[in-house]
Amino acid sequence: MNRTLKQYYGEMGISEPVFDFCAGIEKGLKERFEEIDRIAECNQMKVLSAMQKNRLSEACFAGTTGYGYNDTGREALEGIYADVFKTEDALVRPQITCGTHALALALMSQLRPGDELLSPVGKPYDTLEEVIGIRPSVGSLAEYGISYRQVDLLDDGSFDFEGIEKAINKKTKMVTIQRSKGYASRPTLSVERIGRLITFIKERTPDVICMVDNCYGEFVELSEPSEVGADLVVGSLIKNPGGGLAPTGGYLCGTRECIARAAYRLTSPGLGKEVGATLGVTSQFLQGLFLAPTVVKGAVKAAVFAAEVYESLGFTVIPDNKESRHDIIQAVEFHDPELMCAFCEGIQAAAPVDSFVRPEPWDMPGYDSKVIMAAGAFVSGSSIELSADGPIREPYAVYFQGGLTFEHAKYGIMMSLEKIYKTGKIKL
Ligand SMILES: *Cc1c(COP(=O)(O)O)cnc(C)c1O
């Protein structure tokens, strides 16, 4: 059996030393994987229960055109999201073009001129710098007279509670908390830590709106930030909650008032949630959500597997192989552009789509240094599908995520190791 598997991998470009090394790593992960299975099982029940409670029926898949009035499928979808995230309401739309758009919508709909936004967890995701106006940009919050304050995490990754207390002032209207590390080498925040942070902030300023950028975090844990006090949780449907099937879209889940403001901003004052044709994507959104706990499970296992592989070889991996997981991202620091690119070439070569192309570093809108990206996805740019990327700058870290199945992601990681092995810079 094992011999046959080795032959299959051999035909797919995996040499014997790489195969044997990875087989040894996987053997040691049995208990970690069982824990991940258990979380997925609970989250599957959560999604299923929400679908039953909202009486999801075949009629919901019909879709609408034009204004999209009385779209029962859209209403069921949003009811289901609200129940899964345990919020009063939700906005889940194909008209929300990506995660950045969902976050910009969340910020721009709640903030008014003269208000201040606070990030108590350091620098936000690269693309949000232009939304906020940290880097000058047309249409930013700064252009509308909305100011921004940031409190960095302390060197050990903990919250700077003293600094946060000082930063809160009369203008502080909204707080943005990024769950996932993004392109920063800091720990991802657990839902529990986010809860403690929100409690601290609300004790000082109860009316502040706490938003969590939930990108890459959905279904990794048993609960979501909306269960520990967040007024808004926001994310992309071509990441975790789309389950690989959503072809586009974003979501906001939160309090009735926050969602109403977001809807009036997305469509128009007066119209809000009542319009927005779904054009037939509702069944893909729902089927993707249904699969999401399982898909995320595979992606988390892949991240743990990658961490173990590269940590065993002496590279710094974030999170390390013992830490608990709060998102699907695995960072590996190579401190070497050649190894970083070799890693990405391996991921690309393992893809079902575009496996024959070679990723090259390029200038990407919204990012301030060149970025290399490996992705061969059914949905363009989807990063719940196996993908790897990272900015070409110290520490030359690759951020690896996704995989619609663990089997594919595992092969991708083995292929990345194969390419790195071939540079002659590592020994197995
Ligand atoms: C991906 C991501 C975003 C932006 O999403 P896009 O869909 O790429 O625009 C924002 N924040 C975090 C933490 C992300 O991972």
XYZ file of C-alpha atoms and ligand atoms in Angstrom:
443
model
C 0.000 0.000 0.000
C 2.713 2.447 1.053
C 4.868 1.363 -1.860
C 2.087 2.090 -4.305
C 1.518 5.520 -2.785
C 5.213 6.271 -3.123
C 5.012 5.280 -6.778
C 2.052 7.589 -7.369
C 3.953 10.467 -5.804
C 7.073 9.478 -7.726
C 5.185 9.790 -10.995
C 4.003 13.211 -9.788
C 7.535 14.486 -9.238
C 8.150 13.673 -5.556
C 11.529 12.068 -4.899
C 12.027 9.325 -2.344
C 13.813 11.433 0.298
C 11.003 14.025 0.235
C 8.301 11.336 0.371
C 9.918 9.526 3.287
C 10.566 12.721 5.206
C 6.956 13.888 4.827
C 5.515 10.456 5.655
C 7.435 10.551 8.936
C 6.093 14.018 9.714
C 2.486 13.042 9.044
C 2.713 10.009 11.328
C 3.483 12.271 14.261
C 0.415 14.466 13.722
C -2.356 11.964 14.427
C -3.511 13.538 17.692
C -3.432 17.101 16.347
C -5.523 15.968 13.408
C -8.114 14.327 15.651
C -8.609 17.582 17.520
C -9.090 19.421 14.208
C -11.665 16.804 13.144
C -13.642 17.426 16.328
C -13.839 21.185 15.741
C -15.055 20.607 12.176
C -17.732 18.256 13.428
C -19.098 20.894 15.813
C -19.004 23.599 13.152
C -20.778 21.338 10.668
C -23.637 20.976 13.175
C -23.726 24.735 13.640
C -24.111 25.346 9.887
C -26.618 22.550 9.415
C -28.715 23.739 12.314
C -28.819 27.283 10.894
C -29.968 25.959 7.514
C -32.750 23.916 9.078
C -33.847 26.720 11.380
C -34.134 29.116 8.424
C -36.168 26.515 6.514
C -33.821 26.481 3.543
C -35.699 25.083 0.554
C -35.047 24.422 -3.097
C -37.024 27.533 -4.012
C -34.262 29.607 -2.376
C -31.861 28.684 -5.180
C -33.886 30.386 -7.925
C -32.100 33.738 -7.821
C -33.319 37.129 -8.974
C -32.427 39.734 -11.601
C -32.963 43.481 -11.849
C -33.644 45.134 -8.505
C -33.769 41.809 -6.740
C -36.848 42.619 -4.672
C -38.277 39.805 -2.551
C -35.318 37.511 -3.057
C -36.232 34.753 -0.599
C -32.959 32.916 -1.214
C -30.957 36.004 -0.280
C -33.038 36.464 2.849
C -32.527 32.825 3.858
C -28.797 33.096 3.159
C -28.467 36.182 5.345
C -30.572 34.615 8.079
C -28.330 31.548 8.013
C -25.141 33.628 8.235
C -26.601 35.591 11.140
C -27.378 32.337 12.977
C -24.002 30.752 12.262
C -22.221 33.852 13.575
C -24.820 34.378 16.318
C -25.598 37.954 15.324
C -28.837 39.880 14.855
C -28.382 40.356 11.138
C -26.084 39.830 8.181
C -25.269 41.212 4.756
C -23.978 38.531 2.364
C -23.772 39.696 -1.211
C -22.105 39.030 -4.554
C -21.993 42.852 -4.918
C -19.341 42.909 -2.174
C -16.377 42.296 -4.445
C -13.692 41.071 -2.026
C -12.512 41.151 1.575
C -11.054 44.646 1.309
C -14.363 45.899 -0.055
C -16.281 44.241 2.789
C -13.968 45.867 5.344
C -14.072 49.264 3.619
C -17.856 49.011 3.557
C -17.929 48.186 7.262
C -15.699 51.154 8.119
C -17.227 53.715 5.770
C -20.778 52.865 6.745
C -20.240 53.347 10.485
C -17.812 56.284 10.594
C -18.705 59.933 10.030
C -16.510 63.036 9.600
C -14.783 63.916 12.872
C -14.842 60.322 14.139
C -11.722 58.361 14.936
C -10.850 54.739 14.166
C -8.559 52.833 16.496
C -6.522 49.721 15.727
C -5.336 48.293 19.067
C -3.536 45.385 17.388
C -0.952 47.203 15.273
C -0.772 47.818 11.568
C -3.777 46.521 9.650
C -3.670 44.411 6.483
C -1.783 46.120 3.615
C -4.838 46.955 1.496
C -6.540 48.657 4.448
C -3.770 51.252 4.611
C -5.281 52.909 1.559
C -8.835 52.496 2.828
C -7.915 54.250 6.071
C -5.533 56.704 4.431
C -2.372 55.613 6.264
C -0.989 55.728 2.746
C -2.637 58.676 0.965
C -5.319 57.431 -1.388
C -8.325 58.782 -3.267
C -11.542 58.155 -1.360
C -9.861 57.118 1.899
C -11.398 57.661 5.331
C -8.796 60.409 5.846
C -10.242 62.322 2.885
C -13.581 62.335 4.682
C -12.040 63.774 7.841
C -11.947 60.512 9.748
C -8.793 60.154 11.809
C -6.910 57.013 12.732
C -4.893 55.900 15.700
C -2.902 52.733 16.169
C -1.507 50.964 19.194
C 1.035 48.268 18.409
C 1.220 44.935 20.156
C 4.024 44.670 22.696
C 7.198 42.831 21.730
C 5.923 39.589 23.240
C 2.729 39.800 21.156
C 0.505 40.855 24.042
C -1.902 43.820 24.048
C -0.565 47.186 25.171
C -3.510 47.824 27.511
C -1.935 50.997 28.894
C -1.388 52.378 25.389
C -4.913 51.411 24.349
C -6.398 53.146 27.379
C -4.451 56.313 26.487
C -5.445 56.156 22.821
C -9.186 55.990 23.535
C -10.682 59.482 23.445
C -13.975 61.283 22.843
C -13.638 60.879 19.067
C -13.076 57.116 19.175
C -16.114 55.744 17.365
C -14.890 52.435 16.050
C -12.221 49.841 16.771
C -10.800 47.511 14.132
C -9.311 44.224 15.267
C -7.620 41.962 12.776
C -7.847 38.336 13.848
C -5.333 36.929 11.388
C -1.706 38.005 11.188
C -1.881 38.974 7.506
C 1.575 39.892 6.243
C 2.943 40.668 9.693
C 5.058 38.345 11.798
C 2.839 38.499 14.851
C 0.612 35.884 16.387
C -2.924 35.457 15.132
C -5.452 36.320 17.811
C -7.630 33.631 19.327
C -11.323 34.352 19.711
C -10.777 34.291 23.456
C -8.075 36.992 23.306
C -10.259 39.097 21.034
C -12.996 38.778 23.642
C -10.726 40.011 26.409
C -9.642 42.975 24.287
C -13.224 43.932 23.417
C -14.266 43.679 27.084
C -11.392 45.966 28.092
C -12.311 48.527 25.441
C -16.063 48.460 26.129
C -15.473 48.948 29.848
C -13.859 52.275 28.935
C -16.063 53.320 26.054
C -19.286 51.250 25.932
C -20.727 52.782 22.747
C -17.728 52.137 20.547
C -18.322 49.824 17.571
C -15.910 46.882 17.636
C -15.273 45.348 14.246
C -13.252 42.195 13.649
C -11.546 41.494 10.349
C -12.354 37.797 10.401
C -10.583 36.896 7.133
C -9.119 33.368 7.278
C -10.442 32.765 10.788
C -13.938 31.395 10.130
C -14.564 27.858 11.428
C -11.026 27.365 12.708
C -12.304 27.510 16.274
C -15.550 26.493 17.926
C -16.759 30.074 18.234
C -16.486 33.331 16.267
C -15.548 36.840 17.472
C -19.211 37.889 17.266
C -19.821 35.575 20.238
C -17.380 37.488 22.436
C -18.655 41.023 21.927
C -17.756 42.088 18.386
C -20.460 44.310 16.879
C -19.375 43.435 13.342
C -17.437 40.527 11.872
C -16.340 40.850 8.288
C -14.798 38.573 5.707
C -14.447 37.352 2.154
C -16.398 34.548 0.511
C -13.424 33.456 -1.559
C -11.772 32.543 1.702
C -13.067 30.194 4.451
C -16.856 30.675 4.541
C -17.301 30.295 0.777
C -16.028 26.742 1.094
C -14.350 27.026 -2.316
C -17.681 27.186 -4.135
C -18.643 30.854 -3.773
C -17.419 32.500 -6.992
C -17.198 36.004 -5.421
C -18.646 37.991 -2.526
C -18.176 39.155 1.025
C -20.112 39.124 4.274
C -20.768 41.326 7.281
C -22.504 39.890 10.349
C -23.425 42.063 13.291
C -25.939 44.077 15.208
C -29.134 45.183 13.473
C -28.021 48.840 13.480
C -24.538 48.132 12.113
C -25.873 45.919 9.327
C -28.548 48.465 8.409
C -25.936 51.233 8.091
C -23.755 48.933 5.974
C -26.685 48.042 3.716
C -27.601 51.719 3.210
C -24.005 52.351 2.236
C -23.691 49.310 -0.064
C -26.864 50.047 -2.002
C -28.402 53.401 -1.170
C -29.981 55.325 1.677
C -33.626 54.276 1.710
C -33.021 51.013 -0.150
C -30.647 49.098 2.120
C -31.060 45.328 2.155
C -34.205 45.341 0.005
C -32.362 45.385 -3.321
C -29.501 43.425 -4.840
C -30.103 40.705 -7.411
C -28.409 37.415 -6.614
C -28.156 36.316 -10.276
C -28.171 32.631 -9.389
C -25.179 32.503 -7.020
C -27.211 31.770 -3.885
C -26.922 27.993 -4.165
C -23.134 28.242 -4.513
C -22.932 30.554 -1.475
C -25.016 28.128 0.557
C -23.413 24.922 -0.623
C -20.020 26.518 -0.024
C -21.018 27.488 3.506
C -22.253 23.944 4.052
C -18.851 22.554 3.004
C -16.808 25.271 4.722
C -16.209 23.495 8.070
C -14.795 20.473 6.210
C -12.760 22.533 3.778
C -11.332 24.625 6.626
C -10.470 21.410 8.470
C -8.313 20.272 5.532
C -6.669 23.682 5.319
C -5.852 23.733 9.044
C -4.352 20.246 8.821
C -2.270 21.380 5.859
C -1.014 24.390 7.828
C -0.036 22.166 10.751
C 1.660 19.719 8.387
C 3.621 22.529 6.687
C 4.661 23.945 10.070
C 5.971 20.587 11.184
C 7.830 19.972 7.901
C 9.594 23.330 7.847
C 10.212 23.625 11.560
C 11.881 20.203 11.478
C 14.217 21.631 8.836
C 15.205 24.530 11.074
C 13.131 27.365 9.609
C 11.101 29.740 11.743
C 7.427 28.968 11.294
C 4.556 31.110 12.561
C 2.575 29.690 14.242
C 5.003 27.023 15.427
C 4.042 23.376 15.451
C 2.825 23.355 19.044
C 0.662 26.478 19.070
C -3.107 26.245 18.826
C -4.613 27.481 15.559
C -6.775 30.539 15.077
C -6.587 30.924 11.306
C -5.579 28.839 8.275
C -2.386 30.763 7.504
C 1.037 29.306 7.940
C 4.048 31.566 7.594
C 7.512 30.190 6.921
C 10.457 32.560 7.107
C 13.169 31.704 4.609
C 15.416 34.808 4.865
C 16.320 33.955 1.272
C 14.425 35.058 -1.857
C 15.507 31.928 -3.786
C 13.965 29.549 -1.255
C 10.856 31.706 -1.005
C 10.354 31.557 -4.757
C 11.135 27.812 -4.866
C 8.401 27.235 -2.272
C 5.891 29.120 -4.395
C 6.972 27.276 -7.552
C 6.218 23.991 -5.807
C 2.743 25.097 -4.764
C 2.045 26.252 -8.310
C 3.349 23.035 -9.865
C 0.985 21.049 -7.638
C -2.137 22.969 -8.694
C -5.045 21.510 -10.660
C -5.244 24.707 -12.753
C -2.266 26.542 -14.309
C 0.234 24.001 -12.992
C 2.477 24.724 -15.987
C 3.120 28.396 -15.187
C 5.915 29.741 -13.033
C 5.080 32.424 -10.479
C 7.089 35.669 -10.714
C 7.282 38.571 -8.215
C 5.176 41.560 -9.380
C 3.830 44.923 -8.270
C 0.300 44.470 -6.993
C -2.234 47.231 -6.417
C -2.644 47.884 -2.702
C 0.737 46.471 -1.684
C 3.897 48.536 -1.159
C 6.513 45.959 -2.204
C 6.664 43.285 -4.890
C 4.594 40.209 -4.126
C 4.983 36.638 -5.320
C 1.855 34.557 -5.520
C 1.298 30.933 -6.329
C -2.238 29.897 -7.073
C -3.899 27.592 -9.480
C -7.477 27.968 -8.487
C -10.911 27.246 -9.925
C -12.058 30.620 -8.574
C -9.618 33.349 -9.575
C -7.651 34.629 -6.597
C -9.395 32.296 -4.170
C -7.196 31.714 -1.162
C -9.288 28.985 0.443
C -7.903 27.049 -2.486
C -4.257 26.119 -2.093
C -2.167 29.254 -2.448
C 1.023 30.815 -1.214
C 2.160 34.383 -1.338
C 4.347 36.908 0.326
C 5.985 40.281 -0.136
C 9.569 40.217 -1.439
C 11.207 41.767 1.601
C 12.846 40.574 4.817
C 12.172 38.126 6.390
C 11.269 36.618 2.981
C 8.323 34.894 4.537
C 5.877 32.844 2.570
C 2.278 32.856 3.734
C 0.711 29.591 2.851
C -2.989 28.855 3.075
C -5.904 26.809 1.912
C -6.431 23.610 0.062
C -9.905 22.378 -0.823
C -8.796 18.931 0.270
C -6.033 17.963 2.677
C -4.745 15.452 0.123
C -4.099 18.178 -2.422
C -2.578 20.572 0.097
C -0.264 17.854 1.363
C 0.942 17.196 -2.161
C 1.489 20.937 -2.618
C 3.650 21.100 0.494
C 5.611 18.052 -0.626
C 6.147 19.682 -4.018
C 7.336 22.895 -2.325
C 9.832 20.846 -0.360
C 10.904 19.058 -3.544
C 11.720 22.402 -5.221
C 13.587 23.603 -2.150
C 15.459 20.287 -1.902
C 16.531 20.699 -5.537
C 18.222 24.051 -4.782
C 20.757 22.028 -2.782
C 20.422 24.413 0.162
C 18.804 21.887 2.517
C 19.532 18.281 3.490
C 16.912 15.669 4.289
C -7.384 38.685 2.586
C -7.468 39.624 3.703
C -8.013 40.885 3.531
C -8.423 41.442 2.209
O -9.184 40.593 1.449
P -9.147 40.653 -0.140
O -10.242 39.723 -0.492
O -7.822 40.167 -0.583
O -9.420 42.034 -0.557
C -8.098 41.678 4.658
N -7.656 41.271 5.854
C -7.108 40.061 6.034
C -6.625 39.665 7.391
C -7.000 39.197 4.968
O -6.459 38.007 5.153
